[in-house]
Amino acid sequence: LAVGVVAAVLQVVLALARAASVGTAMSPSVVHGMLAAIGVIIISKQSYTALGVQPTAKEPLELLLELPRSMRHANPEVLAIALVSLAILFLLPRIKARWARMVPAPMLVLAIAVPMALWFDLDHSHTYSFLSSEFSVGPQYLVQLPGNLLDAVALPDFSVILSPVSLKYVVMFALVGSIESTLSVIAVDSMDPRKRTSNLNRDLLATGIGNLVSSLIGGLP
């Protein structure tokens, strides 16, 4: 958390120094490469959540290599929720009806996935049979939220912030977070039909302030 706070302050300083404007000189291929890399990392990690399987690998490429073997051990009920959710996310935007454009796909996913989880009784640990195989489900497949939001608040500890390890991650968080923010804004601008351009320094300033508040109360950047 202390690293997050100091890195966020650095992001604010970079924004005030108008350093984010350098992002306009970056090649579009850099933007595409960054977004593709983020997509691969997310897919490699979230696929196991969708399958209801605990992987042994940790790195993205190793997770992808382990995926075919893990698919054979997928938990049917967890996988059913994932497949229905993905189907809604991919198919709803293709429906031309007016109501489909008015309802955000992620909201519809929640409206269906939550009742499915209740129907499968994921609140309580139990086993069930499917195609002559036994599977276990329970609260470990649910997002765990604190009973009281204040219980999730944690304050940063700055006692070792000047250590080499801390300083390394401060620089890494600040630079990677700033570059990602800038490239994401450029990517969004490229999709704007009216070809408007965003203020990169204002976006980086907002990102830095958001990261600062988040880290001060126990949140991730």
PDB file of C-alpha atoms in Angstrom:
ATOM      1  CA  LEU A   1       0.000   0.000   0.000  1.00  0.00           C
ATOM      2  CA  ALA A   2       2.868   2.378   0.778  1.00  0.00           C
ATOM      3  CA  VAL A   3       4.366   1.609  -2.632  1.00  0.00           C
ATOM      4  CA  GLY A   4       0.992   2.376  -4.208  1.00  0.00           C
ATOM      5  CA  VAL A   5       0.779   5.727  -2.418  1.00  0.00           C
ATOM      6  CA  VAL A   6       4.267   6.877  -3.446  1.00  0.00           C
ATOM      7  CA  ALA A   7       3.795   5.601  -7.022  1.00  0.00           C
ATOM      8  CA  ALA A   8       0.497   7.501  -7.225  1.00  0.00           C
ATOM      9  CA  VAL A   9       2.207  10.703  -6.067  1.00  0.00           C
ATOM     10  CA  LEU A  10       4.790  10.166  -8.835  1.00  0.00           C
ATOM     11  CA  GLN A  11       1.966   9.790 -11.357  1.00  0.00           C
ATOM     12  CA  VAL A  12       0.474  13.089 -10.203  1.00  0.00           C
ATOM     13  CA  VAL A  13       3.886  14.750 -10.576  1.00  0.00           C
ATOM     14  CA  LEU A  14       4.305  13.292 -14.085  1.00  0.00           C
ATOM     15  CA  ALA A  15       0.859  14.585 -15.030  1.00  0.00           C
ATOM     16  CA  LEU A  16       1.586  18.087 -13.709  1.00  0.00           C
ATOM     17  CA  ALA A  17       4.879  18.021 -15.626  1.00  0.00           C
ATOM     18  CA  ARG A  18       2.829  17.157 -18.749  1.00  0.00           C
ATOM     19  CA  ALA A  19       4.889  14.021 -19.303  1.00  0.00           C
ATOM     20  CA  ALA A  20       1.883  12.049 -20.565  1.00  0.00           C
ATOM     21  CA  SER A  21       1.905  14.055 -23.791  1.00  0.00           C
ATOM     22  CA  VAL A  22       4.864  11.937 -24.891  1.00  0.00           C
ATOM     23  CA  GLY A  23       2.336   9.131 -25.440  1.00  0.00           C
ATOM     24  CA  THR A  24       1.060  10.807 -28.603  1.00  0.00           C
ATOM     25  CA  ALA A  25       4.360   9.945 -30.307  1.00  0.00           C
ATOM     26  CA  MET A  26       3.907   6.211 -29.722  1.00  0.00           C
ATOM     27  CA  SER A  27       3.219   3.904 -32.648  1.00  0.00           C
ATOM     28  CA  PRO A  28      -0.271   2.340 -32.870  1.00  0.00           C
ATOM     29  CA  SER A  29       1.411  -1.074 -32.885  1.00  0.00           C
ATOM     30  CA  VAL A  30       2.603  -0.387 -29.332  1.00  0.00           C
ATOM     31  CA  VAL A  31      -0.992   0.263 -28.261  1.00  0.00           C
ATOM     32  CA  HIS A  32      -2.245  -2.891 -29.991  1.00  0.00           C
ATOM     33  CA  GLY A  33       0.571  -4.939 -28.485  1.00  0.00           C
ATOM     34  CA  MET A  34      -0.134  -3.688 -24.963  1.00  0.00           C
ATOM     35  CA  LEU A  35      -3.869  -4.342 -25.212  1.00  0.00           C
ATOM     36  CA  ALA A  36      -3.266  -7.802 -26.688  1.00  0.00           C
ATOM     37  CA  ALA A  37      -0.794  -8.644 -23.919  1.00  0.00           C
ATOM     38  CA  ILE A  38      -3.257  -7.558 -21.234  1.00  0.00           C
ATOM     39  CA  GLY A  39      -5.946  -9.661 -22.930  1.00  0.00           C
ATOM     40  CA  VAL A  40      -3.731 -12.757 -22.987  1.00  0.00           C
ATOM     41  CA  ILE A  41      -2.845 -12.331 -19.300  1.00  0.00           C
ATOM     42  CA  ILE A  42      -6.511 -11.914 -18.305  1.00  0.00           C
ATOM     43  CA  ILE A  43      -7.592 -14.933 -20.381  1.00  0.00           C
ATOM     44  CA  SER A  44      -4.801 -17.117 -18.951  1.00  0.00           C
ATOM     45  CA  LYS A  45      -5.837 -16.356 -15.371  1.00  0.00           C
ATOM     46  CA  GLN A  46      -9.616 -16.040 -15.602  1.00  0.00           C
ATOM     47  CA  SER A  47     -10.068 -19.228 -17.650  1.00  0.00           C
ATOM     48  CA  TYR A  48      -9.457 -21.241 -14.488  1.00  0.00           C
ATOM     49  CA  THR A  49     -12.072 -19.223 -12.615  1.00  0.00           C
ATOM     50  CA  ALA A  50     -14.506 -20.031 -15.427  1.00  0.00           C
ATOM     51  CA  LEU A  51     -13.600 -23.740 -15.282  1.00  0.00           C
ATOM     52  CA  GLY A  52     -13.744 -23.952 -11.498  1.00  0.00           C
ATOM     53  CA  VAL A  53     -10.250 -25.467 -11.438  1.00  0.00           C
ATOM     54  CA  GLN A  54      -7.231 -24.491  -9.326  1.00  0.00           C
ATOM     55  CA  PRO A  55      -4.105 -24.273 -11.552  1.00  0.00           C
ATOM     56  CA  THR A  56      -0.611 -25.290 -10.467  1.00  0.00           C
ATOM     57  CA  ALA A  57       1.159 -22.814 -12.787  1.00  0.00           C
ATOM     58  CA  LYS A  58       1.544 -19.108 -11.980  1.00  0.00           C
ATOM     59  CA  GLU A  59       2.890 -17.384 -15.104  1.00  0.00           C
ATOM     60  CA  PRO A  60       0.584 -16.548 -18.071  1.00  0.00           C
ATOM     61  CA  LEU A  61       2.295 -18.765 -20.665  1.00  0.00           C
ATOM     62  CA  GLU A  62       2.499 -21.680 -18.228  1.00  0.00           C
ATOM     63  CA  LEU A  63      -1.187 -21.200 -17.383  1.00  0.00           C
ATOM     64  CA  LEU A  64      -2.098 -21.341 -21.076  1.00  0.00           C
ATOM     65  CA  LEU A  65      -0.100 -24.549 -21.546  1.00  0.00           C
ATOM     66  CA  GLU A  66      -1.853 -26.127 -18.560  1.00  0.00           C
ATOM     67  CA  LEU A  67      -5.313 -25.118 -19.803  1.00  0.00           C
ATOM     68  CA  PRO A  68      -6.079 -28.158 -22.053  1.00  0.00           C
ATOM     69  CA  ARG A  69      -5.459 -30.568 -19.185  1.00  0.00           C
ATOM     70  CA  SER A  70      -7.531 -28.462 -16.777  1.00  0.00           C
ATOM     71  CA  MET A  71     -10.480 -28.359 -19.186  1.00  0.00           C
ATOM     72  CA  ARG A  72     -10.929 -32.100 -18.685  1.00  0.00           C
ATOM     73  CA  HIS A  73     -11.509 -31.472 -14.974  1.00  0.00           C
ATOM     74  CA  ALA A  74     -13.873 -28.509 -15.310  1.00  0.00           C
ATOM     75  CA  ASN A  75     -16.589 -28.161 -12.673  1.00  0.00           C
ATOM     76  CA  PRO A  76     -19.870 -28.389 -14.664  1.00  0.00           C
ATOM     77  CA  GLU A  77     -21.934 -25.997 -12.529  1.00  0.00           C
ATOM     78  CA  VAL A  78     -19.236 -23.331 -12.412  1.00  0.00           C
ATOM     79  CA  LEU A  79     -18.576 -23.775 -16.133  1.00  0.00           C
ATOM     80  CA  ALA A  80     -22.304 -23.436 -16.881  1.00  0.00           C
ATOM     81  CA  ILE A  81     -22.399 -20.022 -15.201  1.00  0.00           C
ATOM     82  CA  ALA A  82     -19.294 -18.961 -17.127  1.00  0.00           C
ATOM     83  CA  LEU A  83     -20.605 -20.119 -20.510  1.00  0.00           C
ATOM     84  CA  VAL A  84     -23.984 -18.448 -20.050  1.00  0.00           C
ATOM     85  CA  SER A  85     -22.249 -15.230 -18.961  1.00  0.00           C
ATOM     86  CA  LEU A  86     -19.878 -15.256 -21.945  1.00  0.00           C
ATOM     87  CA  ALA A  87     -22.741 -16.011 -24.331  1.00  0.00           C
ATOM     88  CA  ILE A  88     -24.621 -12.952 -23.081  1.00  0.00           C
ATOM     89  CA  LEU A  89     -21.526 -10.720 -23.334  1.00  0.00           C
ATOM     90  CA  PHE A  90     -20.782 -11.798 -26.910  1.00  0.00           C
ATOM     91  CA  LEU A  91     -24.301 -12.184 -28.312  1.00  0.00           C
ATOM     92  CA  LEU A  92     -26.277  -9.319 -26.753  1.00  0.00           C
ATOM     93  CA  PRO A  93     -24.391  -6.567 -28.672  1.00  0.00           C
ATOM     94  CA  ARG A  94     -25.231  -8.412 -31.920  1.00  0.00           C
ATOM     95  CA  ILE A  95     -28.994  -8.209 -31.302  1.00  0.00           C
ATOM     96  CA  LYS A  96     -30.427  -5.301 -33.286  1.00  0.00           C
ATOM     97  CA  ALA A  97     -33.538  -4.834 -31.129  1.00  0.00           C
ATOM     98  CA  ARG A  98     -33.828  -1.555 -29.253  1.00  0.00           C
ATOM     99  CA  TRP A  99     -34.126  -3.212 -25.842  1.00  0.00           C
ATOM    100  CA  ALA A 100     -30.805  -5.003 -26.409  1.00  0.00           C
ATOM    101  CA  ARG A 101     -29.043  -1.679 -26.919  1.00  0.00           C
ATOM    102  CA  MET A 102     -30.621  -0.212 -23.782  1.00  0.00           C
ATOM    103  CA  VAL A 103     -29.534  -3.014 -21.429  1.00  0.00           C
ATOM    104  CA  PRO A 104     -25.777  -3.229 -20.682  1.00  0.00           C
ATOM    105  CA  ALA A 105     -24.563  -6.802 -21.209  1.00  0.00           C
ATOM    106  CA  PRO A 106     -22.602  -6.962 -17.899  1.00  0.00           C
ATOM    107  CA  MET A 107     -25.751  -5.964 -15.991  1.00  0.00           C
ATOM    108  CA  LEU A 108     -27.720  -8.737 -17.693  1.00  0.00           C
ATOM    109  CA  VAL A 109     -24.924 -11.176 -16.845  1.00  0.00           C
ATOM    110  CA  LEU A 110     -25.301 -10.333 -13.144  1.00  0.00           C
ATOM    111  CA  ALA A 111     -29.095 -10.608 -13.358  1.00  0.00           C
ATOM    112  CA  ILE A 112     -28.734 -14.189 -14.637  1.00  0.00           C
ATOM    113  CA  ALA A 113     -25.474 -15.434 -13.082  1.00  0.00           C
ATOM    114  CA  VAL A 114     -26.468 -14.539  -9.504  1.00  0.00           C
ATOM    115  CA  PRO A 115     -29.734 -16.548  -9.610  1.00  0.00           C
ATOM    116  CA  MET A 116     -27.817 -19.439 -11.220  1.00  0.00           C
ATOM    117  CA  ALA A 117     -25.335 -19.400  -8.333  1.00  0.00           C
ATOM    118  CA  LEU A 118     -28.230 -19.443  -5.863  1.00  0.00           C
ATOM    119  CA  TRP A 119     -29.881 -22.283  -7.777  1.00  0.00           C
ATOM    120  CA  PHE A 120     -26.650 -24.294  -7.639  1.00  0.00           C
ATOM    121  CA  ASP A 121     -26.471 -23.444  -3.904  1.00  0.00           C
ATOM    122  CA  LEU A 122     -22.899 -22.180  -4.063  1.00  0.00           C
ATOM    123  CA  ASP A 123     -23.410 -20.560  -0.670  1.00  0.00           C
ATOM    124  CA  HIS A 124     -23.013 -23.967   0.973  1.00  0.00           C
ATOM    125  CA  SER A 125     -20.261 -26.536   0.433  1.00  0.00           C
ATOM    126  CA  HIS A 126     -21.571 -29.768  -1.058  1.00  0.00           C
ATOM    127  CA  THR A 127     -20.799 -32.418  -3.660  1.00  0.00           C
ATOM    128  CA  TYR A 128     -22.868 -33.518  -6.647  1.00  0.00           C
ATOM    129  CA  SER A 129     -22.642 -36.117  -9.395  1.00  0.00           C
ATOM    130  CA  PHE A 130     -22.366 -35.387 -13.102  1.00  0.00           C
ATOM    131  CA  LEU A 131     -21.753 -38.070 -15.740  1.00  0.00           C
ATOM    132  CA  SER A 132     -20.655 -40.562 -13.073  1.00  0.00           C
ATOM    133  CA  SER A 133     -18.126 -38.092 -11.613  1.00  0.00           C
ATOM    134  CA  GLU A 134     -18.183 -36.319  -8.252  1.00  0.00           C
ATOM    135  CA  PHE A 135     -17.676 -32.546  -8.071  1.00  0.00           C
ATOM    136  CA  SER A 136     -17.528 -30.142  -5.125  1.00  0.00           C
ATOM    137  CA  VAL A 137     -18.880 -26.603  -5.001  1.00  0.00           C
ATOM    138  CA  GLY A 138     -19.183 -24.022  -2.278  1.00  0.00           C
ATOM    139  CA  PRO A 139     -18.417 -20.434  -1.212  1.00  0.00           C
ATOM    140  CA  GLN A 140     -14.847 -20.726  -2.535  1.00  0.00           C
ATOM    141  CA  TYR A 141     -16.296 -20.120  -6.011  1.00  0.00           C
ATOM    142  CA  LEU A 142     -17.981 -16.871  -4.963  1.00  0.00           C
ATOM    143  CA  VAL A 143     -16.545 -13.364  -4.677  1.00  0.00           C
ATOM    144  CA  GLN A 144     -15.854 -12.797  -0.982  1.00  0.00           C
ATOM    145  CA  LEU A 145     -17.005  -9.417   0.308  1.00  0.00           C
ATOM    146  CA  PRO A 146     -16.578  -8.060   3.863  1.00  0.00           C
ATOM    147  CA  GLY A 147     -19.714  -7.882   5.977  1.00  0.00           C
ATOM    148  CA  ASN A 148     -18.834  -4.279   6.810  1.00  0.00           C
ATOM    149  CA  LEU A 149     -17.065  -2.091   4.238  1.00  0.00           C
ATOM    150  CA  LEU A 150     -14.971  -0.493   6.997  1.00  0.00           C
ATOM    151  CA  ASP A 151     -13.484  -3.927   7.768  1.00  0.00           C
ATOM    152  CA  ALA A 152     -11.749  -3.805   4.378  1.00  0.00           C
ATOM    153  CA  VAL A 153      -9.938  -0.536   5.129  1.00  0.00           C
ATOM    154  CA  ALA A 154      -6.188  -0.933   5.710  1.00  0.00           C
ATOM    155  CA  LEU A 155      -3.629   1.826   6.147  1.00  0.00           C
ATOM    156  CA  PRO A 156      -0.231   1.884   4.399  1.00  0.00           C
ATOM    157  CA  ASP A 157       2.976   1.206   6.347  1.00  0.00           C
ATOM    158  CA  PHE A 158       5.841   3.467   5.220  1.00  0.00           C
ATOM    159  CA  SER A 159       8.492   1.957   7.520  1.00  0.00           C
ATOM    160  CA  VAL A 160      10.441   0.283   4.687  1.00  0.00           C
ATOM    161  CA  ILE A 161       9.443   2.529   1.778  1.00  0.00           C
ATOM    162  CA  LEU A 162      13.087   3.590   1.201  1.00  0.00           C
ATOM    163  CA  SER A 163      14.347   0.014   0.857  1.00  0.00           C
ATOM    164  CA  PRO A 164      15.705  -1.003  -2.578  1.00  0.00           C
ATOM    165  CA  VAL A 165      12.822  -3.444  -3.129  1.00  0.00           C
ATOM    166  CA  SER A 166      10.215  -0.798  -2.312  1.00  0.00           C
ATOM    167  CA  LEU A 167      11.850   1.808  -4.534  1.00  0.00           C
ATOM    168  CA  LYS A 168      12.048  -0.671  -7.404  1.00  0.00           C
ATOM    169  CA  TYR A 169       8.326  -1.336  -7.212  1.00  0.00           C
ATOM    170  CA  VAL A 170       7.503   2.349  -6.776  1.00  0.00           C
ATOM    171  CA  VAL A 171       9.210   3.085 -10.104  1.00  0.00           C
ATOM    172  CA  MET A 172       7.649   0.010 -11.716  1.00  0.00           C
ATOM    173  CA  PHE A 173       4.124   0.828 -10.519  1.00  0.00           C
ATOM    174  CA  ALA A 174       4.424   4.479 -11.522  1.00  0.00           C
ATOM    175  CA  LEU A 175       5.876   3.876 -14.990  1.00  0.00           C
ATOM    176  CA  VAL A 176       3.831   0.814 -15.977  1.00  0.00           C
ATOM    177  CA  GLY A 177       0.612   2.328 -14.620  1.00  0.00           C
ATOM    178  CA  SER A 178       1.241   5.633 -16.390  1.00  0.00           C
ATOM    179  CA  ILE A 179       2.162   4.030 -19.712  1.00  0.00           C
ATOM    180  CA  GLU A 180      -0.832   1.697 -19.562  1.00  0.00           C
ATOM    181  CA  SER A 181      -3.177   4.585 -18.755  1.00  0.00           C
ATOM    182  CA  THR A 182      -1.805   6.713 -21.582  1.00  0.00           C
ATOM    183  CA  LEU A 183      -1.908   3.900 -24.150  1.00  0.00           C
ATOM    184  CA  SER A 184      -5.452   2.962 -23.119  1.00  0.00           C
ATOM    185  CA  VAL A 185      -6.621   6.541 -23.669  1.00  0.00           C
ATOM    186  CA  ILE A 186      -4.965   6.580 -27.099  1.00  0.00           C
ATOM    187  CA  ALA A 187      -6.684   3.286 -27.931  1.00  0.00           C
ATOM    188  CA  VAL A 188     -10.091   4.646 -26.889  1.00  0.00           C
ATOM    189  CA  ASP A 189      -9.505   7.828 -28.909  1.00  0.00           C
ATOM    190  CA  SER A 190      -8.803   5.716 -31.989  1.00  0.00           C
ATOM    191  CA  MET A 191     -12.261   4.137 -31.652  1.00  0.00           C
ATOM    192  CA  ASP A 192     -14.081   7.464 -31.367  1.00  0.00           C
ATOM    193  CA  PRO A 193     -16.157   7.976 -34.562  1.00  0.00           C
ATOM    194  CA  ARG A 194     -15.790  11.752 -34.137  1.00  0.00           C
ATOM    195  CA  LYS A 195     -11.975  11.441 -33.865  1.00  0.00           C
ATOM    196  CA  ARG A 196     -11.731  13.571 -30.735  1.00  0.00           C
ATOM    197  CA  THR A 197      -8.524  13.512 -28.702  1.00  0.00           C
ATOM    198  CA  SER A 198      -8.398  13.245 -24.926  1.00  0.00           C
ATOM    199  CA  ASN A 199      -6.218  15.272 -22.604  1.00  0.00           C
ATOM    200  CA  LEU A 200      -3.593  12.671 -21.683  1.00  0.00           C
ATOM    201  CA  ASN A 201      -2.182  14.679 -18.789  1.00  0.00           C
ATOM    202  CA  ARG A 202      -5.616  15.223 -17.264  1.00  0.00           C
ATOM    203  CA  ASP A 203      -6.302  11.480 -17.545  1.00  0.00           C
ATOM    204  CA  LEU A 204      -2.975  10.637 -15.879  1.00  0.00           C
ATOM    205  CA  LEU A 205      -3.718  13.165 -13.129  1.00  0.00           C
ATOM    206  CA  ALA A 206      -7.103  11.530 -12.485  1.00  0.00           C
ATOM    207  CA  THR A 207      -5.451   8.080 -12.503  1.00  0.00           C
ATOM    208  CA  GLY A 208      -2.814   9.219 -10.012  1.00  0.00           C
ATOM    209  CA  ILE A 209      -5.384  10.770  -7.664  1.00  0.00           C
ATOM    210  CA  GLY A 210      -7.556   7.645  -7.885  1.00  0.00           C
ATOM    211  CA  ASN A 211      -4.590   5.380  -7.142  1.00  0.00           C
ATOM    212  CA  LEU A 212      -3.566   7.616  -4.242  1.00  0.00           C
ATOM    213  CA  VAL A 213      -6.998   7.474  -2.577  1.00  0.00           C
ATOM    214  CA  SER A 214      -7.290   3.745  -3.228  1.00  0.00           C
ATOM    215  CA  SER A 215      -3.860   2.922  -1.743  1.00  0.00           C
ATOM    216  CA  LEU A 216      -4.459   5.133   1.299  1.00  0.00           C
ATOM    217  CA  ILE A 217      -7.476   3.045   2.354  1.00  0.00           C
ATOM    218  CA  GLY A 218      -6.217  -0.438   1.418  1.00  0.00           C
ATOM    219  CA  GLY A 219      -7.153  -0.797  -2.236  1.00  0.00           C
ATOM    220  CA  LEU A 220      -5.179  -1.882  -5.286  1.00  0.00           C
ATOM    221  CA  PRO A 221      -3.995   0.680  -7.846  1.00  0.00           C
TER     222      PRO A 221
END
